[in-house]
Short mmCIF file of C-alpha atoms in Angstrom, two decimals:
data_model
loop_
_atom_site.label_atom_id
_atom_site.label_comp_id
_atom_site.label_asym_id
_atom_site.label_seq_id
_atom_site.Cartn_x
_atom_site.Cartn_y
_atom_site.Cartn_z
CA MET Z 746 0.03 0.04 -0.07
CA ALA Z 747 1.38 3.31 -1.15
CA SER Z 748 2.21 5.85 1.73
CA PRO Z 749 -0.31 8.84 1.88
CA LEU Z 750 2.64 11.23 2.48
CA LYS Z 751 4.11 10.93 -1.02
CA PRO Z 752 1.29 12.93 -2.73
CA VAL Z 753 1.76 15.67 -0.15
CA LEU Z 754 5.55 15.82 -0.36
CA ALA Z 755 5.21 16.11 -4.22
CA ALA Z 756 2.77 18.92 -4.03
CA LEU Z 757 5.15 20.85 -1.52
CA LEU Z 758 8.01 20.24 -3.90
CA LEU Z 759 6.10 21.80 -6.84
CA LEU Z 760 5.22 24.86 -4.70
CA THR Z 761 8.80 25.38 -3.77
CA ILE Z 762 9.82 25.65 -7.45
CA ALA Z 763 6.83 27.77 -8.60
CA VAL Z 764 6.95 30.46 -5.90
CA PRO Z 765 10.16 32.07 -6.74
CA ASP Z 766 9.09 32.20 -10.48
CA CYS Z 767 5.68 33.93 -9.52
CA GLN Z 768 7.76 36.55 -7.43
CA ALA Z 769 10.06 37.26 -10.26
CA LYS Z 770 7.10 37.76 -12.54
CA SER Z 771 5.22 40.01 -10.20
CA LYS Z 772 7.84 42.74 -10.12
CA PRO Z 773 8.85 43.56 -13.82
CA SER Z 774 11.72 45.93 -14.24
CA LEU Z 775 10.78 49.38 -15.64
CA SER Z 776 12.37 50.11 -18.93
CA GLY Z 777 11.53 51.97 -22.08
CA LYS Z 778 8.06 53.63 -22.21
CA GLN Z 779 7.29 52.05 -18.79
CA ALA Z 780 10.08 53.78 -17.12
CA ILE Z 781 9.26 57.06 -18.68
CA HIS Z 782 5.57 56.62 -17.84
CA HIS Z 783 6.50 55.85 -14.19
CA ALA Z 784 8.68 58.96 -14.03
CA ILE Z 785 6.24 61.41 -15.33
CA GLY Z 786 3.08 59.90 -13.79
CA ARG Z 787 -0.35 59.27 -15.23
CA GLN Z 788 -0.95 62.87 -16.43
CA ALA Z 789 0.75 62.12 -19.90
CA HIS Z 790 -1.32 59.10 -20.78
CA ASP Z 791 -3.13 61.02 -23.55
CA PHE Z 792 0.03 61.73 -25.42
CA ASP Z 793 2.81 59.65 -27.12
CA LEU Z 794 5.66 59.44 -24.75
CA PRO Z 795 9.17 60.51 -25.99
CA LYS Z 796 10.87 58.24 -28.29
CA SER Z 797 14.37 57.26 -27.12
CA HIS Z 798 17.43 56.09 -29.06
CA LYS Z 799 16.51 57.93 -32.31
CA PRO Z 800 19.55 58.85 -34.44
CA LYS Z 801 20.72 62.49 -34.46
CA PHE Z 802 19.61 64.52 -37.45
CA GLN Z 803 21.94 63.93 -40.39
CA PRO Z 804 22.73 66.14 -43.54
CA ALA Z 805 20.39 65.39 -46.45
CA PRO Z 806 21.34 64.72 -50.05
CA TRP Z 807 22.19 67.64 -52.27
CA LYS Z 808 19.46 69.13 -54.43
CA GLN Z 809 19.06 71.89 -57.08
CA ALA Z 810 17.36 75.28 -56.56
CA HIS Z 811 18.02 78.99 -57.23
CA ALA Z 812 18.76 81.94 -54.95
CA THR Z 813 18.06 85.67 -54.99
CA PHE Z 814 18.69 88.34 -52.47
CA TYR Z 815 16.75 90.98 -50.64
CA GLU Z 816 17.46 94.19 -48.81
CA GLY Z 817 16.57 94.92 -45.19
CA GLY Z 818 17.88 95.12 -41.59
CA SER Z 819 17.98 92.39 -38.90
CA GLY Z 820 14.51 93.41 -37.78
CA THR Z 821 12.95 92.37 -41.04
CA PHE Z 822 14.60 89.02 -41.52
CA GLY Z 823 12.48 87.29 -38.93
CA GLY Z 824 9.40 87.88 -41.15
CA ALA Z 825 6.80 85.09 -41.49
CA CYS Z 826 8.45 83.08 -38.69
CA ASN Z 827 7.92 85.77 -36.15
CA TYR Z 828 11.53 85.78 -34.88
CA LYS Z 829 11.83 89.25 -33.19
CA ASP Z 830 15.43 89.80 -33.69
CA VAL Z 831 17.42 87.44 -35.79
CA ALA Z 832 20.67 88.93 -34.82
CA GLY Z 833 19.76 88.86 -30.98
CA GLN Z 834 18.51 85.47 -31.27
CA GLY Z 835 21.76 84.05 -32.75
CA TYR Z 836 20.67 83.70 -36.38
CA GLY Z 837 22.75 86.55 -37.52
CA MET Z 838 22.42 87.61 -41.22
CA ASN Z 839 22.60 83.98 -42.40
CA THR Z 840 18.91 83.85 -42.91
CA ALA Z 841 16.63 82.82 -45.77
CA ALA Z 842 13.07 83.39 -46.96
CA LEU Z 843 11.79 80.02 -48.57
CA SER Z 844 9.48 79.54 -51.35
CA SER Z 845 6.16 78.03 -50.47
CA VAL Z 846 7.13 74.51 -51.35
CA LEU Z 847 10.07 74.61 -48.81
CA PHE Z 848 8.27 76.89 -46.35
CA LYS Z 849 5.46 74.29 -45.79
CA ASN Z 850 3.14 76.82 -43.94
CA GLY Z 851 5.79 77.64 -41.37
CA GLN Z 852 6.82 74.18 -40.52
CA ALA Z 853 10.38 74.91 -41.90
CA CYS Z 854 10.93 77.86 -39.56
CA GLY Z 855 14.26 77.14 -37.81
CA ALA Z 856 15.52 74.58 -40.24
CA CYS Z 857 19.03 74.93 -41.55
CA PHE Z 858 20.35 74.60 -44.92
CA GLU Z 859 23.76 74.53 -46.67
CA ILE Z 860 23.71 76.42 -49.81
CA LYS Z 861 26.44 77.08 -52.52
CA CYS Z 862 26.54 78.75 -55.90
CA ALA Z 863 26.74 76.24 -58.73
CA ASP Z 864 27.15 75.73 -62.53
CA ASN Z 865 27.69 79.46 -63.11
CA PRO Z 866 31.43 80.37 -63.30
CA GLN Z 867 30.63 83.95 -64.51
CA TRP Z 868 29.01 84.85 -61.36
CA CYS Z 869 29.91 82.37 -58.69
CA LYS Z 870 32.66 83.25 -56.26
CA PRO Z 871 35.86 81.25 -56.87
CA GLY Z 872 36.17 77.92 -55.03
CA GLN Z 873 32.23 77.66 -54.76
CA PRO Z 874 32.08 78.58 -51.00
CA SER Z 875 29.05 77.21 -49.14
CA LEU Z 876 27.07 78.96 -46.38
CA ILE Z 877 24.74 77.64 -43.62
CA VAL Z 878 21.47 79.66 -43.56
CA THR Z 879 18.39 79.43 -41.21
CA ALA Z 880 14.83 79.49 -42.56
CA THR Z 881 13.32 82.47 -40.95
CA ASP Z 882 10.75 83.89 -43.59
CA HIS Z 883 8.57 83.02 -46.39
CA CYS Z 884 9.11 84.18 -50.05
CA PRO Z 885 5.71 84.62 -51.39
CA PRO Z 886 4.59 83.60 -54.85
CA ASN Z 887 3.89 86.17 -57.70
CA PRO Z 888 1.38 84.55 -59.95
CA SER Z 889 1.46 87.71 -62.29
CA LEU Z 890 4.98 86.71 -63.22
CA PRO Z 891 6.26 83.65 -64.97
CA ASN Z 892 8.03 81.09 -62.94
CA ASP Z 893 11.13 81.61 -64.98
CA ASN Z 894 11.03 85.34 -65.08
CA GLY Z 895 10.36 87.08 -61.79
CA GLY Z 896 7.95 84.54 -60.18
CA TRP Z 897 10.90 82.78 -58.57
CA CYS Z 898 9.05 81.58 -55.60
CA ASN Z 899 5.95 80.40 -57.47
CA VAL Z 900 4.89 76.82 -56.90
CA PRO Z 901 6.49 74.37 -57.47
CA ARG Z 902 9.85 76.20 -57.50
CA GLU Z 903 12.33 75.49 -54.71
CA HIS Z 904 13.97 78.80 -54.04
CA PHE Z 905 15.95 80.78 -51.48
CA ASP Z 906 15.78 84.56 -51.06
CA VAL Z 907 18.69 85.36 -48.80
CA ALA Z 908 19.93 88.49 -47.10
CA LYS Z 909 22.01 90.69 -49.36
CA PRO Z 910 25.40 90.28 -47.38
CA VAL Z 911 25.09 86.50 -47.54
CA PHE Z 912 24.42 86.47 -51.30
CA SER Z 913 27.53 88.44 -51.84
CA GLN Z 914 29.52 85.59 -50.20
CA LEU Z 915 28.23 83.22 -52.90
CA ALA Z 916 27.98 85.31 -56.05
CA GLU Z 917 28.23 88.77 -57.52
CA TYR Z 918 25.37 91.11 -56.90
CA LYS Z 919 24.99 91.64 -60.70
CA ALA Z 920 23.89 88.04 -61.20
CA GLY Z 921 20.52 88.76 -59.69
CA ILE Z 922 19.63 85.08 -59.59
CA ILE Z 923 21.87 82.22 -59.46
CA PRO Z 924 21.56 78.43 -59.57
CA ILE Z 925 22.60 76.71 -56.25
CA HIS Z 926 22.92 73.32 -54.73
CA TYR Z 927 21.50 72.94 -51.22
CA ARG Z 928 20.75 70.40 -48.44
CA ARG Z 929 19.34 70.28 -45.01
CA VAL Z 930 21.94 70.15 -42.42
CA PRO Z 931 21.92 69.87 -38.54
CA CYS Z 932 21.46 73.22 -36.73
CA LYS Z 933 24.27 74.09 -34.21
CA LYS Z 934 23.14 76.33 -31.43
CA GLN Z 935 24.58 77.52 -28.13
CA GLY Z 936 22.62 76.87 -24.98
CA GLY Z 937 19.19 75.49 -24.59
CA ILE Z 938 15.87 75.80 -26.53
CA ARG Z 939 14.31 79.29 -25.82
CA PHE Z 940 10.68 79.86 -24.89
CA THR Z 941 9.35 83.50 -25.21
CA ILE Z 942 5.84 83.80 -23.76
CA LEU Z 943 3.51 86.51 -25.21
CA GLY Z 944 -0.32 87.24 -25.14
CA ASN Z 945 -2.66 87.82 -22.24
CA PRO Z 946 -4.35 85.94 -19.26
CA TRP Z 947 -6.89 84.57 -21.60
CA PHE Z 948 -4.73 83.73 -24.82
CA TYR Z 949 -1.17 82.59 -24.79
CA GLN Z 950 1.53 82.49 -27.41
CA VAL Z 951 4.99 80.86 -27.13
CA ILE Z 952 7.83 81.43 -29.59
CA VAL Z 953 9.99 78.32 -29.70
CA TRP Z 954 13.57 79.08 -30.93
CA ASN Z 955 17.26 78.33 -30.79
CA VAL Z 956 16.61 74.68 -31.64
CA LYS Z 957 19.49 72.34 -32.31
CA GLY Z 958 19.41 69.29 -34.51
CA ALA Z 959 16.55 69.28 -37.07
CA GLY Z 960 15.63 72.93 -36.02
CA ASP Z 961 12.17 72.91 -37.03
CA ILE Z 962 9.37 72.09 -34.52
CA VAL Z 963 6.12 70.08 -35.52
CA SER Z 964 4.56 69.78 -31.99
CA VAL Z 965 4.58 71.65 -28.73
CA GLN Z 966 2.89 70.50 -25.48
CA VAL Z 967 2.86 72.39 -22.32
CA LYS Z 968 2.17 71.21 -18.73
CA GLY Z 969 1.78 73.05 -15.24
CA ASP Z 970 2.93 71.94 -11.87
CA ASP Z 971 -0.65 72.04 -10.44
CA LYS Z 972 -3.83 72.23 -12.49
CA LEU Z 973 -2.77 72.20 -16.02
CA LYS Z 974 -2.42 68.80 -17.41
CA TRP Z 975 -0.45 68.01 -20.63
CA THR Z 976 -1.99 70.21 -23.34
CA GLN Z 977 -1.24 70.29 -27.00
CA MET Z 978 -0.49 73.67 -28.43
CA GLU Z 979 -1.52 74.74 -32.05
CA ARG Z 980 0.78 76.50 -34.46
CA ASP Z 981 -0.27 80.22 -34.55
CA TRP Z 982 2.08 81.17 -37.33
CA GLY Z 983 5.74 80.45 -38.06
CA ALA Z 984 7.64 79.58 -34.79
CA THR Z 985 4.79 80.80 -32.58
CA TRP Z 986 2.52 78.32 -30.96
CA LYS Z 987 -0.85 79.19 -29.07
CA THR Z 988 -3.25 77.92 -26.47
CA SER Z 989 -6.21 79.23 -24.63
CA ALA Z 990 -5.46 76.87 -21.57
CA ILE Z 991 -4.72 78.93 -18.42
CA LEU Z 992 -1.00 79.09 -17.83
CA LEU Z 993 -0.58 81.73 -15.28
CA GLY Z 994 0.41 80.79 -11.78
CA GLU Z 995 1.97 77.55 -13.01
CA SER Z 996 5.69 76.40 -13.25
CA LEU Z 997 5.57 75.40 -16.87
CA THR Z 998 7.05 72.32 -18.56
CA PHE Z 999 7.45 72.23 -22.37
CA ARG Z 1000 7.79 69.13 -24.64
CA VAL Z 1001 8.68 69.89 -28.22
CA ARG Z 1002 8.96 67.45 -31.17
CA ALA Z 1003 11.18 68.16 -34.18
CA SER Z 1004 10.52 67.14 -37.72
CA ASP Z 1005 12.85 64.12 -37.28
CA LYS Z 1006 10.43 62.80 -34.61
CA ARG Z 1007 12.90 63.40 -31.69
CA TYR Z 1008 11.53 64.92 -28.56
CA SER Z 1009 12.97 67.16 -25.97
CA THR Z 1010 11.21 67.87 -22.54
CA SER Z 1011 12.16 71.01 -20.63
CA TRP Z 1012 10.91 70.45 -17.13
CA HIS Z 1013 9.77 73.45 -15.06
CA VAL Z 1014 11.56 75.91 -17.14
CA THR Z 1015 9.56 78.88 -15.53
CA PRO Z 1016 8.93 79.89 -11.95
CA LYS Z 1017 5.26 80.07 -10.91
CA ASN Z 1018 5.41 83.89 -11.19
CA TRP Z 1019 6.65 83.99 -14.84
CA GLN Z 1020 5.85 87.17 -16.76
CA PHE Z 1021 4.66 87.95 -20.33
CA GLY Z 1022 7.42 89.09 -22.69
CA GLN Z 1023 10.07 87.04 -20.88
CA THR Z 1024 12.25 84.27 -22.33
CA TYR Z 1025 13.05 81.10 -20.60
CA GLU Z 1026 15.65 78.47 -21.48
CA GLY Z 1027 15.06 74.70 -21.55
CA LYS Z 1028 16.64 71.59 -22.62
CA ASN Z 1029 17.99 71.29 -26.15
CA PHE Z 1030 18.43 68.17 -28.47
CA ASN Z 1031 21.63 66.44 -27.94
#
């Protein structure tokens, strides 16, 4: 007759083996999106969390276009992107107004391009020097003129209208219009992303500038430290974003997404008593 203790001992042995495995499965390690979600709390569940390990922005292939130049002072070069002072904001005179195809209704604001005079030995400066310019303005189309005779920025032309001092580094003024080669390149900036807050207690505008990497921003979210949860802002025009959510009295955090789908989150970049017209510095892209 079999001993009644054998089934009991077998059951105890199985439990001894299974319990450590259950304990291991009950406490998964936090990694990736789980770790980020754990860190920022439940308030961000309505938004895609930052993507990690995306490669840095790389230069694009060379393409062909044309360039002209325009007169003006530094106060006019911000134009349709709404940069207030391109010299004071670190863009200098190396700025460009882009045709509609390149401007993309303001999405290109802040993007950096390398341009060089090409295929025109009569007007190009010796050695075909290249320059880095930042998109800060829109070159509007002129439907009353032909695309190849005055309507340089008409659709579907890819065209750069650059500041006169910049043009002179590429070619002779007398050329008027020159063929160029261009490509997107990473933007190199000093310091962090800047957030300039404008508006009033019922309507808020934030100019986002000094962005490294891709340079152009496709999404801005804002969050307070008290009542304001993560809120998607809308592009107002150019580099300016807007919201009617109440931001006053909150220490603000901004999350921006560039055109290369990389995120940068600037935690609590403002104090609770921030002021309209002030600029605050956050975290830039690596």
